[in-house]
Short mmCIF file of C-alpha atoms and ligand atoms in Angstrom, two decimals:
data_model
loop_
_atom_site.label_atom_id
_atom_site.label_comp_id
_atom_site.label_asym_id
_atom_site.label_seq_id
_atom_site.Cartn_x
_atom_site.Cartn_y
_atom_site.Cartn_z
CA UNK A 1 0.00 0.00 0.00
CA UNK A 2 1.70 3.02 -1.32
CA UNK A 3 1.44 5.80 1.40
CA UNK A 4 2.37 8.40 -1.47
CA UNK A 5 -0.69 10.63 -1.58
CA UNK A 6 -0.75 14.22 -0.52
CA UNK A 7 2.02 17.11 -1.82
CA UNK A 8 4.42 15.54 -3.44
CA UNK A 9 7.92 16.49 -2.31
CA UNK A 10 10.23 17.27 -5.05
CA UNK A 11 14.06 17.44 -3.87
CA UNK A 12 16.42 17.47 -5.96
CA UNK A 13 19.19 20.07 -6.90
CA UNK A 14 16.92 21.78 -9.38
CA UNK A 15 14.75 22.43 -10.67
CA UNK A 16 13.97 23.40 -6.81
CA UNK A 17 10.41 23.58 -5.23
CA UNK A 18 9.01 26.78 -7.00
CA UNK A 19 6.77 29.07 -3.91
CA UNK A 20 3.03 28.79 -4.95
CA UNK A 21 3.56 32.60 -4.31
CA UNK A 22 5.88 33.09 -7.51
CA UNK A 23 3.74 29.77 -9.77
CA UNK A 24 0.56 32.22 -8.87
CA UNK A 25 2.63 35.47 -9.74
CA UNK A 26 3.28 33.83 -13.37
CA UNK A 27 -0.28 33.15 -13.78
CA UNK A 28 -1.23 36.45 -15.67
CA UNK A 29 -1.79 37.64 -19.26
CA UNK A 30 1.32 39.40 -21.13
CA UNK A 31 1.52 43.13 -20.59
CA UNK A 32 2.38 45.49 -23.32
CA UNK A 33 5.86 45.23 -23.25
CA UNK A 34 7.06 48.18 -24.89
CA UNK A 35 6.07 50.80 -21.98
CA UNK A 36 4.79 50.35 -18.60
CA UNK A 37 5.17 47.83 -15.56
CA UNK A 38 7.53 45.60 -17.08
CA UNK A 39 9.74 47.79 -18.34
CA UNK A 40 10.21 49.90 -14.23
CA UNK A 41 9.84 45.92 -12.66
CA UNK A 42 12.90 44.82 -14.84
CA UNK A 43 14.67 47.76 -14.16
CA UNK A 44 13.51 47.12 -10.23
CA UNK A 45 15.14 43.65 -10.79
CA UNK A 46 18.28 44.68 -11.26
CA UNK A 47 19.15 45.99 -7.55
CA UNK A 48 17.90 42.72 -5.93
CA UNK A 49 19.77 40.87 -8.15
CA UNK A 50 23.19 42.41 -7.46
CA UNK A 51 22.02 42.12 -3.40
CA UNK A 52 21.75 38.75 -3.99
CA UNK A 53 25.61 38.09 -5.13
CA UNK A 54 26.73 40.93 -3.37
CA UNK A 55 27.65 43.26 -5.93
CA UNK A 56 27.44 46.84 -7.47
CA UNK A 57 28.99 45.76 -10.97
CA UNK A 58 26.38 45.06 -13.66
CA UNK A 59 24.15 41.73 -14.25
CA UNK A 60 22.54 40.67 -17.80
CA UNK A 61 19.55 38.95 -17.86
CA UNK A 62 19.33 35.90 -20.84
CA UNK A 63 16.72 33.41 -21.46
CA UNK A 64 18.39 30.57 -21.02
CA UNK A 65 19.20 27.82 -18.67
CA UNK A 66 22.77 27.70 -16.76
CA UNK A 67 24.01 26.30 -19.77
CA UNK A 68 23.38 29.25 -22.30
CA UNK A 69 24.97 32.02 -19.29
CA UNK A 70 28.16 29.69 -19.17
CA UNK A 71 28.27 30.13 -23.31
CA UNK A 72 27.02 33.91 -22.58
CA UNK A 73 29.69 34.01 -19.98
CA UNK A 74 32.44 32.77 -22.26
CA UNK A 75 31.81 34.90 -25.22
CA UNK A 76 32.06 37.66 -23.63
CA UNK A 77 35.42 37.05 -22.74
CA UNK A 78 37.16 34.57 -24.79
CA UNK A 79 37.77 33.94 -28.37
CA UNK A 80 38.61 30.50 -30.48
CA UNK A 81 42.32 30.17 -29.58
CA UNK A 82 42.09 31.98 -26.15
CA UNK A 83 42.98 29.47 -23.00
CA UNK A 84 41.04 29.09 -19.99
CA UNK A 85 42.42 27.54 -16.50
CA UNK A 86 39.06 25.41 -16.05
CA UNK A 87 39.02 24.08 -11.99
CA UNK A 88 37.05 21.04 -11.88
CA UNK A 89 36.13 19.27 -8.12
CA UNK A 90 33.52 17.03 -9.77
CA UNK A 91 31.05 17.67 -12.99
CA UNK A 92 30.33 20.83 -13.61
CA UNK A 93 33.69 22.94 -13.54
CA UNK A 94 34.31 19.96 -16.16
CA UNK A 95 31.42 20.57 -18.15
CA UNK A 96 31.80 24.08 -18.61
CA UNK A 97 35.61 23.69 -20.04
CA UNK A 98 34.17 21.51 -22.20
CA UNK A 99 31.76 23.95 -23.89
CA UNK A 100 34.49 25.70 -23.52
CA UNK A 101 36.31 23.87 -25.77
CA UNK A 102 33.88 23.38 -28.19
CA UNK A 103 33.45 26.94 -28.43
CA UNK A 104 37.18 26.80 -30.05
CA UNK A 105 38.87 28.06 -26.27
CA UNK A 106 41.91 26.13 -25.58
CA UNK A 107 41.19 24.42 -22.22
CA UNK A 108 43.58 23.47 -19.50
CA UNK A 109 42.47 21.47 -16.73
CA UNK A 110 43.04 21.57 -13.03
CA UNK A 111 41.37 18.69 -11.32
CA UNK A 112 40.78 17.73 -8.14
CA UNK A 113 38.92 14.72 -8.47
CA UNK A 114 35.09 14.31 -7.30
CA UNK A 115 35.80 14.26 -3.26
CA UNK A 116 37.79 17.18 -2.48
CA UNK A 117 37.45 21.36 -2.81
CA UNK A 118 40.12 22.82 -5.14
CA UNK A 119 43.51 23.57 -3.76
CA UNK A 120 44.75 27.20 -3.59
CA UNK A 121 48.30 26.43 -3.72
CA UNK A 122 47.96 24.50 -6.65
CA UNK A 123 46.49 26.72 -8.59
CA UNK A 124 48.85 29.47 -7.43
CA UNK A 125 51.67 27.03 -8.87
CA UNK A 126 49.93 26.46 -12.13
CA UNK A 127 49.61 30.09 -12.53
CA UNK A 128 52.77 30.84 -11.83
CA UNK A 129 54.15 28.63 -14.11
CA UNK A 130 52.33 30.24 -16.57
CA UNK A 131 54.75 32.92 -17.68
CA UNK A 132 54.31 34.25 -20.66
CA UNK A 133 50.54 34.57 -19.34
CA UNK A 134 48.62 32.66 -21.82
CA UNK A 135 45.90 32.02 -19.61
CA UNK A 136 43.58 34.59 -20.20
CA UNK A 137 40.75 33.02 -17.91
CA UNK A 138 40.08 30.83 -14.21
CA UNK A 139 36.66 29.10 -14.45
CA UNK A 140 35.21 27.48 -11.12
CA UNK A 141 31.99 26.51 -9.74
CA UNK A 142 31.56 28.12 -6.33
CA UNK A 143 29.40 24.35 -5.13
CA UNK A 144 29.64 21.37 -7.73
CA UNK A 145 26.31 19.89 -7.33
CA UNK A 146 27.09 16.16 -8.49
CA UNK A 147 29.64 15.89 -5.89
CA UNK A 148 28.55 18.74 -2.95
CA UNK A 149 31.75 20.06 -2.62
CA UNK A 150 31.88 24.01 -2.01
CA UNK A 151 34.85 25.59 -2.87
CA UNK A 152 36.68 29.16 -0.93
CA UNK A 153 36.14 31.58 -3.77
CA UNK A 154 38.22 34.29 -1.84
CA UNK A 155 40.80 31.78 -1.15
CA UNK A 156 41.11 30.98 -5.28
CA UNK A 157 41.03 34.73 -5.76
CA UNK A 158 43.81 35.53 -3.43
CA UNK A 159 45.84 32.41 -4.99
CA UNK A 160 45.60 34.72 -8.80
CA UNK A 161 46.80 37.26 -6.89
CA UNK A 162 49.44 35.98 -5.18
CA UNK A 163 50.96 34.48 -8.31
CA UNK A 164 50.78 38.01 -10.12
CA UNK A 165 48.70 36.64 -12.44
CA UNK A 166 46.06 38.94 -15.07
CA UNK A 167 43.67 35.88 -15.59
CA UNK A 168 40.09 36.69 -15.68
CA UNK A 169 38.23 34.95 -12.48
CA UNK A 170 35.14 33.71 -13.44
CA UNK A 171 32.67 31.65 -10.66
CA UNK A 172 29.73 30.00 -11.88
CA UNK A 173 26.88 30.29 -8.62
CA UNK A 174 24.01 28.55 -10.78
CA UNK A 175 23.80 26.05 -7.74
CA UNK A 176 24.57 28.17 -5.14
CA UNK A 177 23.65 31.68 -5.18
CA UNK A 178 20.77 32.10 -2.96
CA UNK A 179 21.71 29.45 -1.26
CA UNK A 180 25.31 29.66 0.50
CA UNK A 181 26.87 32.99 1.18
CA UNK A 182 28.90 34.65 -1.90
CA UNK A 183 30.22 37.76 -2.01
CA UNK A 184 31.09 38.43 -5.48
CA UNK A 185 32.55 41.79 -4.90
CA UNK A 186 34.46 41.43 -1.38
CA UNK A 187 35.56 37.99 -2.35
CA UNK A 188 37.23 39.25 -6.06
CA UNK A 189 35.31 37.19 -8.42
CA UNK A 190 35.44 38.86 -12.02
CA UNK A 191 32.35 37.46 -13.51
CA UNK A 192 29.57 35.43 -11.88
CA UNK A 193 26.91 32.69 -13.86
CA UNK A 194 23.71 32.00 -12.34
CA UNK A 195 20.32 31.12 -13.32
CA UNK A 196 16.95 31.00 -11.93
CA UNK A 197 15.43 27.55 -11.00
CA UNK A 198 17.75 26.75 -8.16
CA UNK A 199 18.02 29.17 -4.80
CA UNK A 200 16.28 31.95 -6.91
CA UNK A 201 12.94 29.41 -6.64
CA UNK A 202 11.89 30.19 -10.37
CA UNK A 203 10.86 27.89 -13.16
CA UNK A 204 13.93 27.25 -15.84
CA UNK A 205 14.34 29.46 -18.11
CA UNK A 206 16.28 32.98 -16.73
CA UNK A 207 20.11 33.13 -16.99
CA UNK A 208 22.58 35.76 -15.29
CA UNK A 209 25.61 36.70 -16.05
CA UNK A 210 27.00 39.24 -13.73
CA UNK A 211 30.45 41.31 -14.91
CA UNK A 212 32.55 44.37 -13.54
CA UNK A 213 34.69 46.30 -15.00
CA UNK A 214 37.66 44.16 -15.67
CA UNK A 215 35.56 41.66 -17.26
CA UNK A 216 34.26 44.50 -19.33
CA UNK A 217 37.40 45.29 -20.32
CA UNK A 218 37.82 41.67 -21.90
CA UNK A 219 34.69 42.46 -23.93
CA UNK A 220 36.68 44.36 -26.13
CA UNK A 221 38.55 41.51 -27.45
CA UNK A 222 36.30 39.31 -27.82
CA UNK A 223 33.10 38.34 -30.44
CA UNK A 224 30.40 37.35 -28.51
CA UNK A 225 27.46 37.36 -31.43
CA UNK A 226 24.56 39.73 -31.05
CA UNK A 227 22.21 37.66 -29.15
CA UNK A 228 25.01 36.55 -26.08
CA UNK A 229 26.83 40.28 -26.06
CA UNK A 230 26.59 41.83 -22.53
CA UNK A 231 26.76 45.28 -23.31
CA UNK A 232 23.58 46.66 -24.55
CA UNK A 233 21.63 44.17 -22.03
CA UNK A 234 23.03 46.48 -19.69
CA UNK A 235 21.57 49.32 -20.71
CA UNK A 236 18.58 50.21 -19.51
CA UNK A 237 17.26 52.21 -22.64
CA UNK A 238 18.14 49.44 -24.81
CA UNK A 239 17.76 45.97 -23.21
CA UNK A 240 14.78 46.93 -20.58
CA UNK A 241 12.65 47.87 -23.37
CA UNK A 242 13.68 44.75 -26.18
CA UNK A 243 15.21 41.78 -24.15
CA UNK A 244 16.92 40.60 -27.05
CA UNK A 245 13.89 39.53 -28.89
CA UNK A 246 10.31 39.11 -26.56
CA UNK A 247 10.78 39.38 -22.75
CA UNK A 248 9.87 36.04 -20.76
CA UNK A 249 7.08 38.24 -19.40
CA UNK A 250 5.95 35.52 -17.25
CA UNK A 251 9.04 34.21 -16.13
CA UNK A 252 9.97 38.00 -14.90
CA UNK A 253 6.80 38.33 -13.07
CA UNK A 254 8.08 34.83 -11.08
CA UNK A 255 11.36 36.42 -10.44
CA UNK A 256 10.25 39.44 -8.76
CA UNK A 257 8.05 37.65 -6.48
CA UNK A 258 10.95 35.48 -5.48
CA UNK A 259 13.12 38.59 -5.02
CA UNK A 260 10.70 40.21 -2.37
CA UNK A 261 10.11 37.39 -0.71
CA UNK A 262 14.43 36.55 -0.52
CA UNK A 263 15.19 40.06 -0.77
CA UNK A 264 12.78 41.91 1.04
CA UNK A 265 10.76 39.63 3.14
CA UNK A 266 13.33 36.88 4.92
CA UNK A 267 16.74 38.69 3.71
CA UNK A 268 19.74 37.06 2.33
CA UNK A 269 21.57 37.02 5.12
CA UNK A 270 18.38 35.25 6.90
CA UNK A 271 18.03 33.15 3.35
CA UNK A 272 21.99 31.59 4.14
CA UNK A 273 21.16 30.64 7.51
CA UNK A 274 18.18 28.87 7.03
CA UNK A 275 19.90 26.77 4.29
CA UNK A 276 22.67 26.36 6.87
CA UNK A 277 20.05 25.08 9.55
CA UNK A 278 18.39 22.90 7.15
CA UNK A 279 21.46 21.36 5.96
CA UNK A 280 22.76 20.67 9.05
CA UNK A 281 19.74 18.77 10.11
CA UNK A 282 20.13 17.05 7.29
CA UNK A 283 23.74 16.23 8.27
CA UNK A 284 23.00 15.42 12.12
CA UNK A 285 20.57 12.83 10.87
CA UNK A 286 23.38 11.22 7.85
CA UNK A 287 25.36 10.91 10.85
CA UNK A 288 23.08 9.12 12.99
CA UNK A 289 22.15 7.02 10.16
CA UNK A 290 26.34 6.35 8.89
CA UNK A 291 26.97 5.27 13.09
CA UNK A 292 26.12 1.32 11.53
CA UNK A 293 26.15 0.51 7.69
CA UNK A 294 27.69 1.89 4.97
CA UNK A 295 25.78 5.57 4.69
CA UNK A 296 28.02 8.63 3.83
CA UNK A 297 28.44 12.37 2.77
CA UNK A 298 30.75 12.71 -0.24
CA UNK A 299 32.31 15.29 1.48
CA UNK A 300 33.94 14.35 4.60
CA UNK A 301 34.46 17.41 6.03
CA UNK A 302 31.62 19.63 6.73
CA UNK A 303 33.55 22.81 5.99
CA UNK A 304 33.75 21.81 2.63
CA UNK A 305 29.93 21.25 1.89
CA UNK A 306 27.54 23.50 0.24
CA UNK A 307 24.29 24.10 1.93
CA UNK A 308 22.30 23.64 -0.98
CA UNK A 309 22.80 19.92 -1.93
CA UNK A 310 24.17 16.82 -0.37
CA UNK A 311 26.02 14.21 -2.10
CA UNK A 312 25.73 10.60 -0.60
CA UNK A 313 27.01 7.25 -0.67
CA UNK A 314 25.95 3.83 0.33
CA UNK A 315 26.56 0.18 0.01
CA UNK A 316 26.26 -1.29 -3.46
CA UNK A 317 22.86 0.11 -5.26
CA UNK A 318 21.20 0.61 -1.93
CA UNK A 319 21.36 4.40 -3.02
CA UNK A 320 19.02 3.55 -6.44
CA UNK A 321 16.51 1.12 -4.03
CA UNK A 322 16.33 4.27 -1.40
CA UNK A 323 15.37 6.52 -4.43
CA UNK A 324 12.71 4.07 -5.63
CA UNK A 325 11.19 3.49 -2.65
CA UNK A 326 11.05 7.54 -1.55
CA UNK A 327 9.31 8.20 -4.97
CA UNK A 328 6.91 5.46 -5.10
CA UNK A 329 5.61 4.67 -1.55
CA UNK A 330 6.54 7.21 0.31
CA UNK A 331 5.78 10.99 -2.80
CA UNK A 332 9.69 12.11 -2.37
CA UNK A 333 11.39 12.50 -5.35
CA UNK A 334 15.76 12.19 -4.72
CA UNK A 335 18.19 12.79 -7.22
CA UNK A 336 20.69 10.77 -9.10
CA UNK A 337 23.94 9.97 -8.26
CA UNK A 338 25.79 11.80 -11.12
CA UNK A 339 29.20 12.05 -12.59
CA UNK A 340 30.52 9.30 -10.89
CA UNK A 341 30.29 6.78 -14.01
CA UNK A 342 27.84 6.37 -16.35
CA UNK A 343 23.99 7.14 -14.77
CA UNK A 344 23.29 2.94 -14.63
CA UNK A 345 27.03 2.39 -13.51
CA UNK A 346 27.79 0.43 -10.14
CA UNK A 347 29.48 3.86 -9.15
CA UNK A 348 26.35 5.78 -9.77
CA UNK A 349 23.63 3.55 -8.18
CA UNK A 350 25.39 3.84 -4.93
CA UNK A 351 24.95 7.37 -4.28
CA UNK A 352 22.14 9.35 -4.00
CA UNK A 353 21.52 13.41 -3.63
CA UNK A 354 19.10 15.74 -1.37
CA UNK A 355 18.27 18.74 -3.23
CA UNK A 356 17.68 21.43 -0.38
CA UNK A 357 18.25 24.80 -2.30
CA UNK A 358 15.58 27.38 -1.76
CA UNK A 359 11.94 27.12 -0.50
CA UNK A 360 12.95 24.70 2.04
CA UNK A 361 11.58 24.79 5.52
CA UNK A 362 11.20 22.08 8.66
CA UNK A 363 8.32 20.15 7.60
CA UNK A 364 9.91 19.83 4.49
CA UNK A 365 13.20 18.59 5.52
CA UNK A 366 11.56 16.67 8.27
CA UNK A 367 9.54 14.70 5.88
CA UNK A 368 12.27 14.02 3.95
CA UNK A 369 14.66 12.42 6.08
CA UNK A 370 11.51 10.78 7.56
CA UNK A 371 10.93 9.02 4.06
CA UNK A 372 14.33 8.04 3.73
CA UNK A 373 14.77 6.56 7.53
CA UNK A 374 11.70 4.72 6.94
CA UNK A 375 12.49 3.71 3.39
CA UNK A 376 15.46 2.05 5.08
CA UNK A 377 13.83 0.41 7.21
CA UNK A 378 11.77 -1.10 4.92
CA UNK A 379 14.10 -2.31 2.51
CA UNK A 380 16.37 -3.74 5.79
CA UNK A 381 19.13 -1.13 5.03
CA UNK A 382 21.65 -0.91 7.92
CA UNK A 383 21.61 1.67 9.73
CA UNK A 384 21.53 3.73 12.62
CA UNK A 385 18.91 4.46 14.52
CA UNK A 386 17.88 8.32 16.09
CA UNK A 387 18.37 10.10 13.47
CA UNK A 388 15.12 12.00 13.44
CA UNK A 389 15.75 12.59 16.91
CA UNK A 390 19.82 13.69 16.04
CA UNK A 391 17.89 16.05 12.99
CA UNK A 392 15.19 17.88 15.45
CA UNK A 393 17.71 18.39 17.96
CA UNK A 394 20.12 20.01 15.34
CA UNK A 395 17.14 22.01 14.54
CA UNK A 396 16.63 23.29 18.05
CA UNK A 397 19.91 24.43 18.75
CA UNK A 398 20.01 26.63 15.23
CA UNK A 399 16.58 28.37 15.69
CA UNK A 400 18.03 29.23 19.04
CA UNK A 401 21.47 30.17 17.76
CA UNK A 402 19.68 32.55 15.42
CA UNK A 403 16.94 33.82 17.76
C1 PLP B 1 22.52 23.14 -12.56
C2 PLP B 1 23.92 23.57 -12.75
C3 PLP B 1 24.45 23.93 -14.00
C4 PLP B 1 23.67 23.77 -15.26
O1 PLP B 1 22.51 24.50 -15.28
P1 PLP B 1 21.38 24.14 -16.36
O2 PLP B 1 20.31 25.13 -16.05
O3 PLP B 1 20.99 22.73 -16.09
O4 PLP B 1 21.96 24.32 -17.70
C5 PLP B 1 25.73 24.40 -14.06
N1 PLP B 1 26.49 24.52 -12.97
C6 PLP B 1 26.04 24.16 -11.74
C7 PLP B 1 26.94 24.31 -10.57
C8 PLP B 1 24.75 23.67 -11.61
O5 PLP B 1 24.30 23.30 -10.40
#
C-alpha cells in the first residue's frame, strides 16, 4: 500500500520547489511590453539581483538555462584560440571547459577529483608557471552539485593574486547563489553565472551573467554574437525595453516575487542561515544514520559542503533502491547519483543526492529524512537508529542560535 498521496515532495538540486507565491505570480496575461510595468519591474530587478551576489557591478539577464549564461559568460570574454584555466572538483567545472572547448577556447584542466574542494596552492603554482601569461581566464563553480563540494572563492582569488597573475576569475553560482553565502565583490570574483530555477525558486528558463569592470574590459577583445553580447543588455534604454527579442514576461513576473520574498521579506543574510540550519539537520541525521552501515556524505568534512545539496554514498545500489522506494511509496522524489560513471554504472547507483536549495523549511526537511529513515527500514538497510531525533535536535539548537 503506497502511502504516497498528498504534496508531493520534489528534492532534488533543481529544478527546486518553485513558492506557490511566484507559480501564482506567473499566472497572468502578457503586458504590453514596450512601456509600462515591465519595463520599471525589470529595471527594479536589477538591484535585488546584485544584493543577492553581493555586488554593485552590472548583471545581464538571458533566457536561457545555466548552460546558455556559461556560453554567454564565455563569449564575452574569450575567443577561439584563447585558454582558460578550467578548476574542476567534480562535474560541472568539467562541463563548462568543455563547452568551452567546443566553443574553439583552448582548455587546461586543473582537477581535483570528485571528493575534495580545489587547492589554492595548486592553482597558485599552475599560474605561476604560466609565464608568458597565456591564460587569459580561471573558471570554477563556487558548489559542484554532483559531488557537494563548495569551494573558498576568496581563497582561489587571493591564490591569482598571489601568483601576479592577469587571468580573468570567473565563478559559476548557478547552484549556489541564494543558497550559500557569496560575495562576489568582497571575495574578487570577475564574472559570476547564475540562473533561476535553483536558490532563486523560479521555473527554468532565466540566466545571469554578472560582470565588472575588468571583465568589461575583456569584452573588447572578444566576439560574442549579437544575441550573447553583454553590453547593450546592460543598458537600460536598450535591453529593458527589447530583451533581445520578446521578454519572458511571465518568467519576470516569477522572479520578482521570489526577489521580495528573498530580498525583502526573509533577507539574504536570513536566506543563508536557514539553508545552513536545514542542511545541518540534514547532516546530524546522515550521521546518525552512517553510526552502523555503509551511509556517507561525499564530502567528509563539513567545511567543505555547500548548503544547498548533499552528495551521498551507500553500500552497493542501496542508493538507487532508497530513491525508488522515496518516490513510489513514500511521494519524495531524490536525485541521481551523477558524474561518478555512467547514470546505470555500479558507481552511480550507490549514491544518491538531497536537493535542499531554496523554499525549504522544517516540515519539508523533516519529511524528507523521515521518508528516507523509513524507506530504510523497509528495505532492511543498515543503519543507525535516532536520526530523526539527532535532525530535530540540530534544529533546536540553530533556531536558538539565530533567535
Ligand atoms: C545546474 C547547474 C548547471 C547547469 O545548469 P542548467 O540550467 O541545467 O543548464 C551548471 N552549474 C552548476 C553548478 C549547476 O548546479
Amino acid at each position: 500500500m503506497p502511502l504516497s498521496q498528498g504534496r508531493k515532495i520534489l528534492a532534488i538540486p533543481g529544478p527546486s520547489v518553485i513558492p506557490d507565491r511566484v507559480l501564482n505570480a506567473m499566472h497572468r496575461a502578457s503586458p504590453n511590453i514596450y512601456e509600462g510595468e515591465i519595463v520599471s519591474e525589470v529595471e527594479g530587478m536589477i538591484p535585488d539581483l546584485r544584493a543577492v551576489a553581493r555586488t554593485e557591478h552590472e548583471v545581464a539577464i538571458y533566457i536561457c538555462n545555466g548552460h546558455g549564461a556559461w556560453e554567454a559568460s564565455l563569449r564575452n570574454v574569450v575567443k577561439p584560440g584563447d585558454r582558460i584555466l578550467a578548476i574542476q572538483t567534480g562535474r560541472f567545472g568539467t562541463n563548462w571547459g568543455v563547452l568551452a572547448s567546443q566553443m574553439g577556447v583552448d582548455v587546461q584542466k586543473l582537477d581535483f577529483g570528485m571528493q575534495s574542494p580545489a587547492d589554492a596552492n595548486k592553482l597558485e603554482e599552475v599560474l605561476r608557471a604560466d609565464t608568458e601569461g597565456k591564460i587569459k581566464a580561471v573558471t570554477t563553480v563556487q558548489v559542484d552539485t554532483a559531488t557537494s563540494v563548495k569551494n573558498d572563492v576568496a581563497e582561489l582569488k587571493n591564490a591569482i593574486v598571489a601568483a601576479g597573475h592577469d587571468a580573468l576569475f570567473m565563478v559559476d553560482c548557478i547552484a549556489s547563489l541564494g543558497c550559500d553565502r557569496y560575495e562576489m565583490d568582497a571575495w574578487g570574483a570577475d564574472v559570476t553565472v547564475a540562473a533561476c530555477q535553483k536558490g532563486l525558486m523560479t521555473p527554468p528558463g532565466l540566466g545571469f551573467v554578472y560582470f565588472n569592470d575588468k571583465a568589461k574590459s575583456f569584452r573588447k577583445h572578444a566576439v560574442p554574437g549579437q544575441y550573447w553580447d553583454w553590453v547593450p543588455r546592460a543598458e537600460p534604454e536598450i535591453f529593458y525595453q527589447y530583451f533581445g527579442g520578446t521578454p519572458p514576461v511571465s518568467h519576470l513576473y516569477g522572479l520578482r516575487e521570489a526577489l521580495d520574498m528573498l530580498v525583502h521579506e526573509e533577507g539574504i543574510e536570513n536566506v543563508w542561515s536557514r539553508h545552513e540550519a536545514l542542511a545541518g539537520a540534514y547532516w546530524a541525521a546522515l550521521d546518525a544514520w552512517g553510526s552502523k552501515g555503509s551511509m556517507k556524505h561525499n564530502i567528509a568534512d563539513r567545511a567543505f559542503r555547500t548548503v544547498a545539496v548533499s552528495t551521498i554514498e551507500t553500500a552497493e545500489d542501496d542508493a538507487q533502491k532508497i530513491r525508488d522506494w522515496c518516490e513510489k511509496e513514500a511521494g519524495v522524489t531524490l536525485g541521481i547519483g551523477i558524474g561518478f560513471g555512467t547514470p546505470s554504472s555500479a558507481e552511480a547507483r550507490r549514491r544518491f543526492r538531497i536537493g535542499h536549495m531554496g523554499h525549504n523549511n522544517i516540515p519539508m526537511m523533516m519529511g524528507v529524512a523521515g521518508a528516507i529513515d523509513a524507506a530504510m527500514k523497509a528495505l532492511g538497510i543498515e543503519h543507525g537508529e535516532g536520526a530523526l531525533e539527532a535532525a530535530s535536535r540540530a534544529l533546536a539548537a540553530s533556531v536558538n542560535r539565530n533567535a
